[in-house]
Tab-separated table of C-alpha atoms and ligand atoms in Angstrom:
chain	number	residue	atom	x	y	z
A	1	MET	CA	91.979	127.397	42.786
A	2	ASP	CA	88.398	127.551	43.701
A	3	VAL	CA	86.172	124.749	43.093
A	4	ILE	CA	82.301	124.976	42.384
A	5	VAL	CA	80.533	122.278	43.195
A	6	GLY	CA	77.375	122.075	41.101
A	7	GLY	CA	76.907	123.286	37.559
A	8	GLY	CA	73.250	124.634	37.490
A	9	VAL	CA	72.563	128.511	36.769
A	10	ALA	CA	73.709	129.284	40.227
A	11	GLY	CA	76.979	127.385	40.139
A	12	LEU	CA	77.959	128.449	36.378
A	13	SER	CA	77.014	132.195	36.842
A	14	VAL	CA	79.331	132.484	39.818
A	15	ALA	CA	82.048	130.224	37.798
A	16	TRP	CA	81.890	132.413	35.006
A	17	ARG	CA	82.052	135.902	37.102
A	18	LEU	CA	84.827	134.637	38.934
A	19	ALA	CA	86.913	133.347	36.292
A	20	ARG	CA	86.424	136.743	34.327
A	21	ALA	CA	87.775	138.384	37.592
A	22	GLY	CA	90.822	136.135	36.904
A	23	ARG	CA	90.239	133.516	39.498
A	24	PRO	CA	91.626	129.955	38.508
A	25	ILE	CA	88.219	128.040	38.595
A	26	THR	CA	87.089	124.378	38.266
A	27	VAL	CA	83.315	123.408	38.121
A	28	VAL	CA	82.510	119.803	39.119
A	29	ASP	CA	79.252	118.387	38.222
A	30	PRO	CA	78.288	114.887	36.824
A	31	ALA	CA	75.756	116.410	34.635
A	32	PRO	CA	75.829	120.235	34.218
A	33	ALA	CA	72.675	121.923	33.500
A	34	SER	CA	70.509	118.863	34.456
A	35	GLY	CA	68.903	119.962	37.797
A	36	ALA	CA	66.109	122.600	38.462
A	37	SER	CA	67.744	124.881	35.941
A	38	HIS	CA	66.831	122.550	33.118
A	39	ALA	CA	63.066	122.541	34.306
A	40	ALA	CA	62.782	126.283	34.802
A	41	ALA	CA	60.716	128.368	33.058
A	42	GLY	CA	63.124	131.363	33.146
A	43	MET	CA	60.727	134.150	34.360
A	44	LEU	CA	62.636	137.090	35.467
A	45	ALA	CA	59.756	138.408	37.400
A	46	PRO	CA	60.404	139.343	41.033
A	47	VAL	CA	56.735	138.888	41.767
A	48	SER	CA	56.442	135.512	40.243
A	49	GLU	CA	54.872	133.219	42.560
A	50	VAL	CA	55.771	135.450	45.386
A	51	THR	CA	53.274	136.847	47.667
A	52	PHE	CA	53.486	140.672	48.941
A	53	THR	CA	54.472	139.264	52.366
A	54	GLU	CA	57.940	138.152	50.924
A	55	GLU	CA	59.164	141.500	50.764
A	56	PRO	CA	62.768	141.040	51.149
A	57	LEU	CA	62.578	138.334	48.048
A	58	LEU	CA	60.905	141.061	46.201
A	59	ARG	CA	63.746	143.461	46.731
A	60	LEU	CA	66.452	140.879	45.961
A	61	GLY	CA	64.470	139.814	42.954
A	62	ALA	CA	64.043	143.690	41.716
A	63	ALA	CA	67.865	144.069	42.293
A	64	SER	CA	68.790	141.203	40.069
A	65	LEU	CA	66.281	142.015	37.603
A	66	ALA	CA	67.839	145.345	37.399
A	67	ARG	CA	71.206	143.260	36.455
A	68	TRP	CA	69.845	141.295	33.922
A	69	PRO	CA	70.371	143.234	30.853
A	70	ALA	CA	74.014	143.817	31.090
A	71	PHE	CA	74.641	139.990	32.600
A	72	ALA	CA	72.652	138.972	29.521
A	73	ALA	CA	74.712	141.088	27.109
A	74	GLU	CA	78.163	140.078	28.305
A	75	LEU	CA	76.999	136.420	28.398
A	76	ALA	CA	75.791	136.489	25.015
A	77	ALA	CA	79.059	138.082	24.088
A	78	ASP	CA	81.554	135.507	25.966
A	79	ALA	CA	79.564	132.625	24.497
A	80	GLY	CA	79.954	134.114	20.838
A	81	LEU	CA	76.331	134.614	20.353
A	82	SER	CA	75.067	137.753	18.346
A	83	SER	CA	72.992	139.130	20.923
A	84	PRO	CA	70.742	138.575	24.252
A	85	ARG	CA	67.996	137.270	22.107
A	86	GLU	CA	69.691	134.296	21.648
A	87	LEU	CA	69.393	133.515	25.162
A	88	GLY	CA	65.763	133.696	25.065
A	89	TYR	CA	65.933	137.102	26.705
A	90	ARG	CA	62.906	139.415	26.085
A	91	ALA	CA	61.906	142.138	28.221
A	92	ASP	CA	57.973	142.524	27.393
A	93	GLY	CA	56.781	142.535	30.523
A	94	THR	CA	54.534	140.365	32.422
A	95	LEU	CA	50.778	140.337	32.479
A	96	ASP	CA	48.950	138.999	35.589
A	97	VAL	CA	45.486	138.572	35.230
A	98	ALA	CA	42.485	138.258	37.604
A	99	PHE	CA	39.069	136.528	37.292
A	100	SER	CA	37.162	137.805	40.536
A	101	ALA	CA	36.647	140.852	42.275
A	102	ASP	CA	39.142	138.907	45.284
A	103	ASP	CA	41.767	138.572	42.408
A	104	LEU	CA	41.636	142.098	41.415
A	105	ALA	CA	42.018	143.259	45.012
A	106	ALA	CA	45.160	141.174	45.196
A	107	LEU	CA	46.774	142.303	42.104
A	108	ASP	CA	45.889	146.337	43.699
A	109	GLU	CA	48.062	145.288	46.654
A	110	THR	CA	50.795	143.535	44.567
A	111	ALA	CA	50.788	146.753	42.281
A	112	GLY	CA	51.197	148.967	45.599
A	113	PHE	CA	54.338	146.778	46.710
A	114	MET	CA	55.997	146.983	43.051
A	115	GLU	CA	55.386	150.630	43.094
A	116	LYS	CA	57.241	150.828	46.251
A	117	LEU	CA	60.270	149.223	44.766
A	118	GLY	CA	60.211	151.266	42.010
A	119	LEU	CA	58.915	148.847	39.362
A	120	ARG	CA	56.507	150.040	36.845
A	121	VAL	CA	53.110	148.692	36.608
A	122	GLU	CA	49.793	149.594	35.040
A	123	ARG	CA	46.192	148.317	35.889
A	124	LEU	CA	44.396	147.063	33.110
A	125	THR	CA	40.759	146.591	32.157
A	126	GLY	CA	39.496	142.973	30.997
A	127	ARG	CA	39.345	144.695	27.704
A	128	GLU	CA	42.662	146.347	27.951
A	129	CYS	CA	44.247	143.021	28.792
A	130	ARG	CA	42.833	141.219	25.878
A	131	ARG	CA	43.803	144.097	23.671
A	132	LEU	CA	47.504	143.355	24.447
A	133	GLU	CA	46.762	139.556	24.299
A	134	PRO	CA	43.893	138.585	22.181
A	135	MET	CA	44.273	134.965	23.061
A	136	LEU	CA	43.058	135.516	26.482
A	137	ALA	CA	39.842	133.969	28.063
A	138	PRO	CA	36.873	136.421	27.721
A	139	SER	CA	36.292	135.680	31.529
A	140	VAL	CA	39.647	137.844	32.378
A	141	ARG	CA	38.253	140.892	34.388
A	142	GLY	CA	41.452	142.824	34.702
A	143	GLY	CA	44.853	142.833	35.118
A	144	LEU	CA	48.180	144.417	36.096
A	145	LEU	CA	51.293	144.667	33.546
A	146	ALA	CA	54.559	144.535	34.931
A	147	ARG	CA	56.506	146.421	32.169
A	148	ASP	CA	59.921	145.891	33.630
A	149	ASP	CA	59.472	141.981	34.053
A	150	ALA	CA	61.620	139.860	31.545
A	151	TRP	CA	62.417	136.255	30.818
A	152	VAL	CA	65.210	134.132	29.207
A	153	ASP	CA	65.417	130.496	28.103
A	154	PRO	CA	67.260	128.638	31.028
A	155	ARG	CA	68.533	125.879	28.735
A	156	ARG	CA	70.127	128.172	26.804
A	157	VAL	CA	71.499	130.435	29.545
A	158	THR	CA	73.500	127.436	31.097
A	159	ALA	CA	74.554	126.399	27.576
A	160	ALA	CA	75.943	129.864	26.872
A	161	LEU	CA	77.573	129.682	30.404
A	162	LEU	CA	79.288	126.459	29.684
A	163	THR	CA	80.565	128.026	26.171
A	164	ALA	CA	81.814	131.078	28.106
A	165	LEU	CA	83.438	129.033	30.513
A	166	GLU	CA	85.037	126.647	28.244
A	167	ARG	CA	86.311	129.888	26.114
A	168	LEU	CA	87.952	131.323	29.412
A	169	GLY	CA	89.754	127.830	29.684
A	170	VAL	CA	87.906	126.691	33.032
A	171	ALA	CA	87.492	122.810	33.269
A	172	VAL	CA	84.285	121.383	33.833
A	173	VAL	CA	84.776	118.044	35.388
A	174	ARG	CA	81.860	115.622	34.846
A	175	ALA	CA	82.101	113.896	37.978
A	176	ARG	CA	80.081	113.800	41.680
A	177	VAL	CA	81.541	115.362	44.555
A	178	ARG	CA	81.249	112.586	47.369
A	179	GLU	CA	82.389	114.660	50.345
A	180	LEU	CA	84.210	118.027	51.193
A	181	VAL	CA	87.651	117.691	52.308
A	182	ARG	CA	88.456	119.342	55.564
A	183	ASP	CA	91.522	119.717	57.726
A	184	GLU	CA	92.265	121.693	60.798
A	185	THR	CA	91.945	125.145	59.060
A	186	GLY	CA	88.839	124.330	57.528
A	187	VAL	CA	87.590	123.194	54.037
A	188	ARG	CA	90.324	122.381	51.805
A	189	GLY	CA	88.858	120.868	48.522
A	190	VAL	CA	86.740	118.084	47.154
A	191	ARG	CA	86.655	114.475	46.990
A	192	LEU	CA	84.844	112.823	44.174
A	193	GLY	CA	82.496	109.878	44.284
A	194	ALA	CA	84.027	106.429	44.060
A	195	GLY	CA	84.621	105.686	40.431
A	196	ASP	CA	84.268	109.221	39.153
A	197	GLY	CA	87.739	110.031	39.889
A	198	GLY	CA	90.714	108.225	40.465
A	199	PRO	CA	94.599	108.163	39.578
A	200	ALA	CA	95.743	109.373	36.175
A	201	GLY	CA	94.790	106.769	33.692
A	202	ASP	CA	91.984	105.183	35.716
A	203	GLY	CA	88.695	106.799	34.096
A	204	GLY	CA	86.956	104.486	36.299
A	205	PRO	CA	83.425	102.999	35.502
A	206	GLU	CA	80.609	104.945	34.415
A	207	VAL	CA	78.889	106.462	37.092
A	208	ARG	CA	75.589	107.694	37.258
A	209	HIS	CA	74.616	109.970	40.169
A	210	GLY	CA	74.045	107.841	43.162
A	211	GLY	CA	72.528	107.742	46.633
A	212	ALA	CA	69.267	109.083	48.209
A	213	GLY	CA	68.043	111.930	46.302
A	214	ALA	CA	70.926	112.577	43.907
A	215	PRO	CA	69.914	113.650	40.472
A	216	GLU	CA	69.703	111.287	37.558
A	217	GLY	CA	72.296	112.545	35.360
A	218	ARG	CA	74.208	111.577	32.188
A	219	ALA	CA	77.432	109.048	32.902
A	220	SER	CA	80.393	110.783	33.860
A	221	ARG	CA	82.895	111.424	30.812
A	222	GLY	CA	85.963	113.584	30.069
A	223	GLY	CA	88.165	111.946	32.833
A	224	PRO	CA	90.219	110.607	33.900
A	225	TYR	CA	90.209	112.900	36.846
A	226	PRO	CA	92.154	113.033	40.230
A	227	ALA	CA	90.272	111.564	43.143
A	228	GLU	CA	90.412	114.891	44.937
A	229	PHE	CA	90.734	118.440	43.933
A	230	GLY	CA	92.684	120.793	46.452
A	231	ALA	CA	91.196	124.300	46.660
A	232	GLU	CA	91.535	127.812	48.182
A	233	ARG	CA	87.618	127.941	48.324
A	234	VAL	CA	85.073	125.724	47.459
A	235	VAL	CA	81.397	127.236	46.480
A	236	LEU	CA	78.757	124.896	47.343
A	237	ALA	CA	76.173	125.176	44.619
A	238	ALA	CA	74.494	121.912	44.686
A	239	GLY	CA	70.964	123.013	44.283
A	240	ALA	CA	68.587	120.845	46.146
A	241	TRP	CA	71.386	118.442	46.676
A	242	SER	CA	73.514	121.001	48.806
A	243	GLY	CA	72.388	119.293	52.051
A	244	GLY	CA	74.033	116.387	51.375
A	245	LEU	CA	77.588	117.826	51.311
A	246	ALA	CA	77.192	120.224	54.159
A	247	PRO	CA	74.576	121.031	57.105
A	248	VAL	CA	72.763	123.743	55.008
A	249	PRO	CA	68.734	124.004	55.290
A	250	VAL	CA	68.134	123.107	51.821
A	251	ARG	CA	64.994	120.714	50.745
A	252	PRO	CA	63.747	119.773	47.347
A	253	VAL	CA	60.413	121.485	46.305
A	254	LYS	CA	59.020	119.623	43.091
A	255	GLY	CA	57.921	121.549	40.363
A	256	GLN	CA	56.210	119.925	37.061
A	257	ILE	CA	56.492	121.942	34.103
A	258	MET	CA	55.584	121.252	30.383
A	259	ARG	CA	56.437	122.963	26.792
A	260	LEU	CA	53.962	123.181	24.362
A	261	ARG	CA	54.701	123.986	20.775
A	262	SER	CA	52.612	126.158	18.189
A	263	PRO	CA	53.708	127.192	14.544
A	264	GLU	CA	53.130	131.081	15.659
A	265	PRO	CA	53.993	132.354	19.225
A	266	LEU	CA	50.349	132.476	20.820
A	267	LEU	CA	51.503	135.197	23.563
A	268	GLY	CA	53.530	138.416	23.448
A	269	ARG	CA	54.652	138.602	27.190
A	270	CYS	CA	54.650	136.191	30.277
A	271	VAL	CA	50.898	135.444	31.322
A	272	ARG	CA	49.975	134.641	34.747
A	273	GLY	CA	47.026	134.344	37.108
A	274	MET	CA	45.461	132.437	40.029
A	275	VAL	CA	43.190	129.561	39.026
A	276	HIS	CA	41.813	127.202	41.673
A	277	GLY	CA	43.790	129.129	44.157
A	278	GLN	CA	46.585	128.157	42.315
A	279	PRO	CA	49.124	130.171	40.241
A	280	VAL	CA	49.965	129.201	36.849
A	281	TYR	CA	51.991	130.819	34.054
A	282	LEU	CA	52.515	130.682	30.411
A	283	VAL	CA	55.942	131.878	29.174
A	284	PRO	CA	56.246	132.348	25.351
A	285	ARG	CA	59.233	131.690	23.484
A	286	GLY	CA	60.222	133.253	20.174
A	287	ASP	CA	60.193	130.159	18.273
A	288	GLY	CA	56.614	129.114	19.000
A	289	GLU	CA	57.420	127.266	22.307
A	290	LEU	CA	55.085	128.040	25.293
A	291	VAL	CA	55.879	126.933	28.711
A	292	VAL	CA	53.250	126.260	31.041
A	293	GLY	CA	54.066	125.989	34.870
A	294	ALA	CA	54.512	124.740	37.559
A	295	THR	CA	53.322	122.665	40.166
A	296	GLN	CA	54.797	123.019	43.883
A	297	GLU	CA	55.062	119.741	45.579
A	298	GLU	CA	56.589	118.949	49.075
A	299	LEU	CA	57.562	115.368	47.985
A	300	GLY	CA	61.340	115.149	48.791
A	301	PHE	CA	63.492	113.637	46.005
A	302	ASP	CA	60.773	112.542	43.613
A	303	THR	CA	61.092	113.853	39.950
A	304	ARG	CA	58.305	111.617	38.607
A	305	VAL	CA	56.085	113.480	36.274
A	306	THR	CA	52.387	112.654	37.079
A	307	ALA	CA	49.284	112.530	34.873
A	308	GLY	CA	47.640	114.709	38.075
A	309	GLY	CA	50.335	116.977	37.719
A	310	LEU	CA	49.905	117.684	34.034
A	311	TYR	CA	46.127	117.552	34.065
A	312	GLU	CA	46.120	120.225	36.767
A	313	LEU	CA	48.549	122.440	34.930
A	314	LEU	CA	46.704	122.410	31.558
A	315	ARG	CA	43.373	122.557	33.229
A	316	ASP	CA	44.326	125.874	34.742
A	317	ALA	CA	46.355	127.197	31.670
A	318	ARG	CA	43.147	126.711	29.744
A	319	GLU	CA	41.445	128.950	31.905
A	320	LEU	CA	43.756	131.580	31.079
A	321	VAL	CA	44.309	130.879	27.398
A	322	PRO	CA	41.622	128.436	26.140
A	323	GLY	CA	43.680	127.836	22.951
A	324	VAL	CA	46.613	125.903	24.818
A	325	THR	CA	44.973	122.495	24.512
A	326	GLU	CA	45.256	122.905	20.914
A	327	LEU	CA	48.902	122.826	20.998
A	328	GLU	CA	51.309	120.110	20.261
A	329	VAL	CA	53.422	118.787	23.504
A	330	ALA	CA	56.906	119.195	23.421
A	331	ASP	CA	58.241	118.318	26.503
A	332	VAL	CA	57.382	117.588	30.245
A	333	VAL	CA	59.527	117.566	33.166
A	334	ALA	CA	59.870	117.574	36.982
A	335	GLY	CA	62.493	119.682	38.636
A	336	LEU	CA	63.522	120.181	42.479
A	337	ARG	CA	63.910	123.491	43.500
A	338	PRO	CA	66.171	124.255	46.320
A	339	GLY	CA	64.048	125.614	48.787
A	340	THR	CA	65.056	127.157	52.385
A	341	PRO	CA	62.907	127.760	55.595
A	342	ASP	CA	62.518	131.552	54.896
A	343	ASN	CA	62.556	131.122	50.993
A	344	LEU	CA	65.563	133.438	50.838
A	345	PRO	CA	68.743	132.053	49.372
A	346	LEU	CA	72.022	131.235	51.246
A	347	ILE	CA	74.739	133.102	49.291
A	348	GLY	CA	77.992	133.856	50.995
A	349	PRO	CA	80.566	132.653	53.725
A	350	GLY	CA	79.268	128.591	54.403
A	351	GLY	CA	80.044	128.791	58.356
A	352	GLU	CA	83.537	127.251	58.014
A	353	PRO	CA	86.682	128.645	56.475
A	354	GLY	CA	86.979	127.664	52.651
A	355	LEU	CA	83.620	127.283	52.336
A	356	PHE	CA	80.910	129.398	50.330
A	357	LEU	CA	77.467	128.957	49.449
A	358	ALA	CA	75.651	129.770	46.338
A	359	THR	CA	72.269	127.707	46.906
A	360	GLY	CA	68.695	127.511	48.223
A	361	HIS	CA	67.240	129.879	45.284
A	362	HIS	CA	63.901	127.844	45.686
A	363	ARG	CA	61.887	129.615	42.929
A	364	GLY	CA	64.014	132.361	41.672
A	365	GLY	CA	67.512	130.682	41.111
A	366	VAL	CA	67.393	132.092	37.246
A	367	LEU	CA	65.876	135.742	37.998
A	368	LEU	CA	68.776	135.804	41.215
A	369	ALA	CA	71.718	134.433	38.947
A	370	PRO	CA	73.612	138.039	38.549
A	371	LEU	CA	72.920	138.905	42.246
A	372	THR	CA	74.043	135.698	43.243
A	373	ALA	CA	77.436	136.038	41.250
A	374	ALA	CA	77.961	139.847	42.608
A	375	ILE	CA	77.693	138.804	46.287
A	376	LEU	CA	79.911	135.662	45.755
A	377	LEU	CA	82.659	138.289	43.865
A	378	SER	CA	82.352	140.526	46.943
A	379	GLU	CA	82.325	137.851	49.650
A	380	THR	CA	85.511	136.253	48.355
A	381	ASP	CA	87.203	139.374	47.887
A	382	ALA	CA	87.387	139.149	43.975
A	383	PRO	CA	87.346	142.490	42.244
A	384	PRO	CA	83.977	143.481	41.687
A	385	GLY	CA	82.538	142.523	38.531
A	386	PRO	CA	80.896	145.081	35.901
A	387	ASP	CA	77.607	144.598	38.179
A	388	GLY	CA	79.358	146.826	40.760
A	389	LEU	CA	78.919	145.922	44.538
A	390	VAL	CA	75.517	144.684	45.875
A	391	ALA	CA	74.065	147.141	48.681
A	392	GLU	CA	74.824	145.643	52.322
A	393	ASP	CA	71.517	145.102	53.247
A	394	LEU	CA	70.794	142.750	50.429
A	395	VAL	CA	73.858	140.794	50.870
A	396	ALA	CA	72.679	140.710	54.644
A	397	LEU	CA	69.300	139.350	53.509
A	398	CYS	CA	71.330	136.151	51.501
A	399	SER	CA	73.731	135.517	54.478
A	400	PRO	CA	73.734	131.923	55.326
A	401	GLY	CA	74.723	133.139	58.901
A	402	ARG	CA	71.205	133.809	59.773
A	403	PHE	CA	70.566	130.059	60.420
A	404	ALA	CA	73.811	129.569	62.570
B	1	FAD	P1	70.302	123.301	39.885
B	1	FAD	O1	70.034	123.760	38.887
B	1	FAD	O2	69.240	122.080	40.209
B	1	FAD	O3	71.876	122.886	39.818
B	1	FAD	C1	72.330	122.040	40.945
B	1	FAD	C2	73.563	121.043	40.211
B	1	FAD	O4	74.428	120.521	41.262
B	1	FAD	C3	72.891	120.015	39.122
B	1	FAD	O5	73.493	120.203	37.961
B	1	FAD	C4	73.486	118.692	39.666
B	1	FAD	O6	73.699	117.626	38.772
B	1	FAD	C5	74.533	119.312	40.761
B	1	FAD	N1	74.861	118.341	41.474
B	1	FAD	C6	73.905	117.774	42.685
B	1	FAD	N2	74.748	117.077	43.388
B	1	FAD	C7	75.993	116.970	43.157
B	1	FAD	C8	77.263	116.678	43.853
B	1	FAD	N3	77.360	115.722	44.608
B	1	FAD	N4	78.372	117.036	43.232
B	1	FAD	C9	78.379	117.862	42.073
B	1	FAD	N5	77.470	118.389	41.631
B	1	FAD	C10	75.981	117.870	42.283
B	1	FAD	N6	63.620	130.519	38.842
B	1	FAD	C11	63.387	131.608	38.148
B	1	FAD	O7	64.136	132.471	38.212
B	1	FAD	N7	62.691	131.708	37.222
B	1	FAD	C12	61.629	130.834	36.878
B	1	FAD	O8	60.798	131.088	35.942
B	1	FAD	C13	61.534	129.546	37.714
B	1	FAD	N8	60.662	128.440	37.243
B	1	FAD	C14	60.961	127.225	37.688
B	1	FAD	C15	60.141	126.156	37.374
B	1	FAD	C16	60.196	125.062	37.941
B	1	FAD	C17	59.297	124.008	37.436
B	1	FAD	C18	61.233	124.521	38.762
B	1	FAD	C19	61.433	123.313	39.526
B	1	FAD	C20	62.274	125.725	39.045
B	1	FAD	C21	61.865	126.957	38.772
B	1	FAD	N9	62.679	127.987	39.043
B	1	FAD	C22	62.737	129.291	38.577
B	1	FAD	C23	63.685	128.079	39.841
B	1	FAD	C24	64.966	127.783	39.525
B	1	FAD	O9	65.278	126.645	38.648
B	1	FAD	C25	66.038	127.230	40.491
B	1	FAD	O10	66.488	128.178	41.691
B	1	FAD	C26	67.698	127.262	40.092
B	1	FAD	O11	67.454	126.398	38.875
B	1	FAD	C27	68.724	126.756	41.055
B	1	FAD	O12	69.863	126.768	40.330
B	1	FAD	P2	70.931	125.747	41.134
B	1	FAD	O13	72.049	125.992	39.837
B	1	FAD	O14	71.137	126.218	42.446
B	1	FAD	O15	70.398	124.405	41.007
């Protein structure tokens, strides 16, 4: 059996693809889909918040974006949904807008990189931008339309992954992994936190995530569980908390984000821009929800939503689309992105026999989900999934061995 530690978009995607490839899988997470994946906007945009100095990340993002249509279609089918649109999947592009000559020059440079990656981009005048998105501010001077960009609703994606896993008979154990179990040959399983497991018949007391920086989650349920799970392979996919279980260079990067609601969708596509030197984006959902994100803060395991964070988001979003201040606030949340020193993910063998990593996705874990699952399939010698093999140079970019 393979045990996946962590049921965010990374762990659940890997679990789903491995289970589909015929592997016996167990997922362990006290509160699946409650971490960064719950906060994420869901942009499938390789250039999102990425500067063009991060070309390796752009290449990973472009490769994963190309896998998303098939990934979404198969996930929708496995979860019993009528179409990928039920995952909030839309492929209507991103409009990056500029307010100044400097912004326009930066967009030009970005366009060059995107074209080099084979992504279709179109430079637009301010008037053309407003023709596409009439709610844009009159001060927008120009923009860049990335036609291939898409987006999903990550909450729907993780819910669909959980349904698909249930339909495949995969157990999702609502418990916290306290430590990895090792013997002289390497990692051989996981031990659950005190009270999360215990002998059959002993459900143990209700347990919330504990310990420094562990996520606040729902109480564990669904037990009793054994205190340990043996595993042929353990895949560590615990997001920002991965460093608590193995020596991996992952740190939490806080992001505050808000969801607004309007009777009619305000925008037809994702819109983003630089305001006061900070990136801000707006992601529309078909049901009138508009996601405004996101702050980037190095504050450790702090998930407080602050007045200052929300103020900055709204102030900057209003510069792009003045009408946002009229909308109802539906939800505000702070999530912890799993950041790495070079902003690239850690996917593949974890430096000890039996341990694999699927973590460190930082700002792009939703975008990178199909690529992550495809790499893990090949690195664990599972038959290649419908996505096929990943190019060796991309696998190497994600290799945890680069920090060995
Ligand atoms: P998480 O979703 O955090 O999941 C980790 C899981 O591990 C949690 O469910 C947790 O309960 C579990 N866990 C922790 N400790 C243990 C333990 N000891 N035992 C068992 N389980 C444990 N990405 C994009 O691609 N596009 C976007 O538009 C985007 N927008 C974002 C906006 C914000 C505000 C934030 C915060 C992030 C955004 N991201 C975006 C990044 C994306 O959310 C992350 O890269 C991605 O969710 C990481 O997924 P994960 O599964 O690794 O981590």
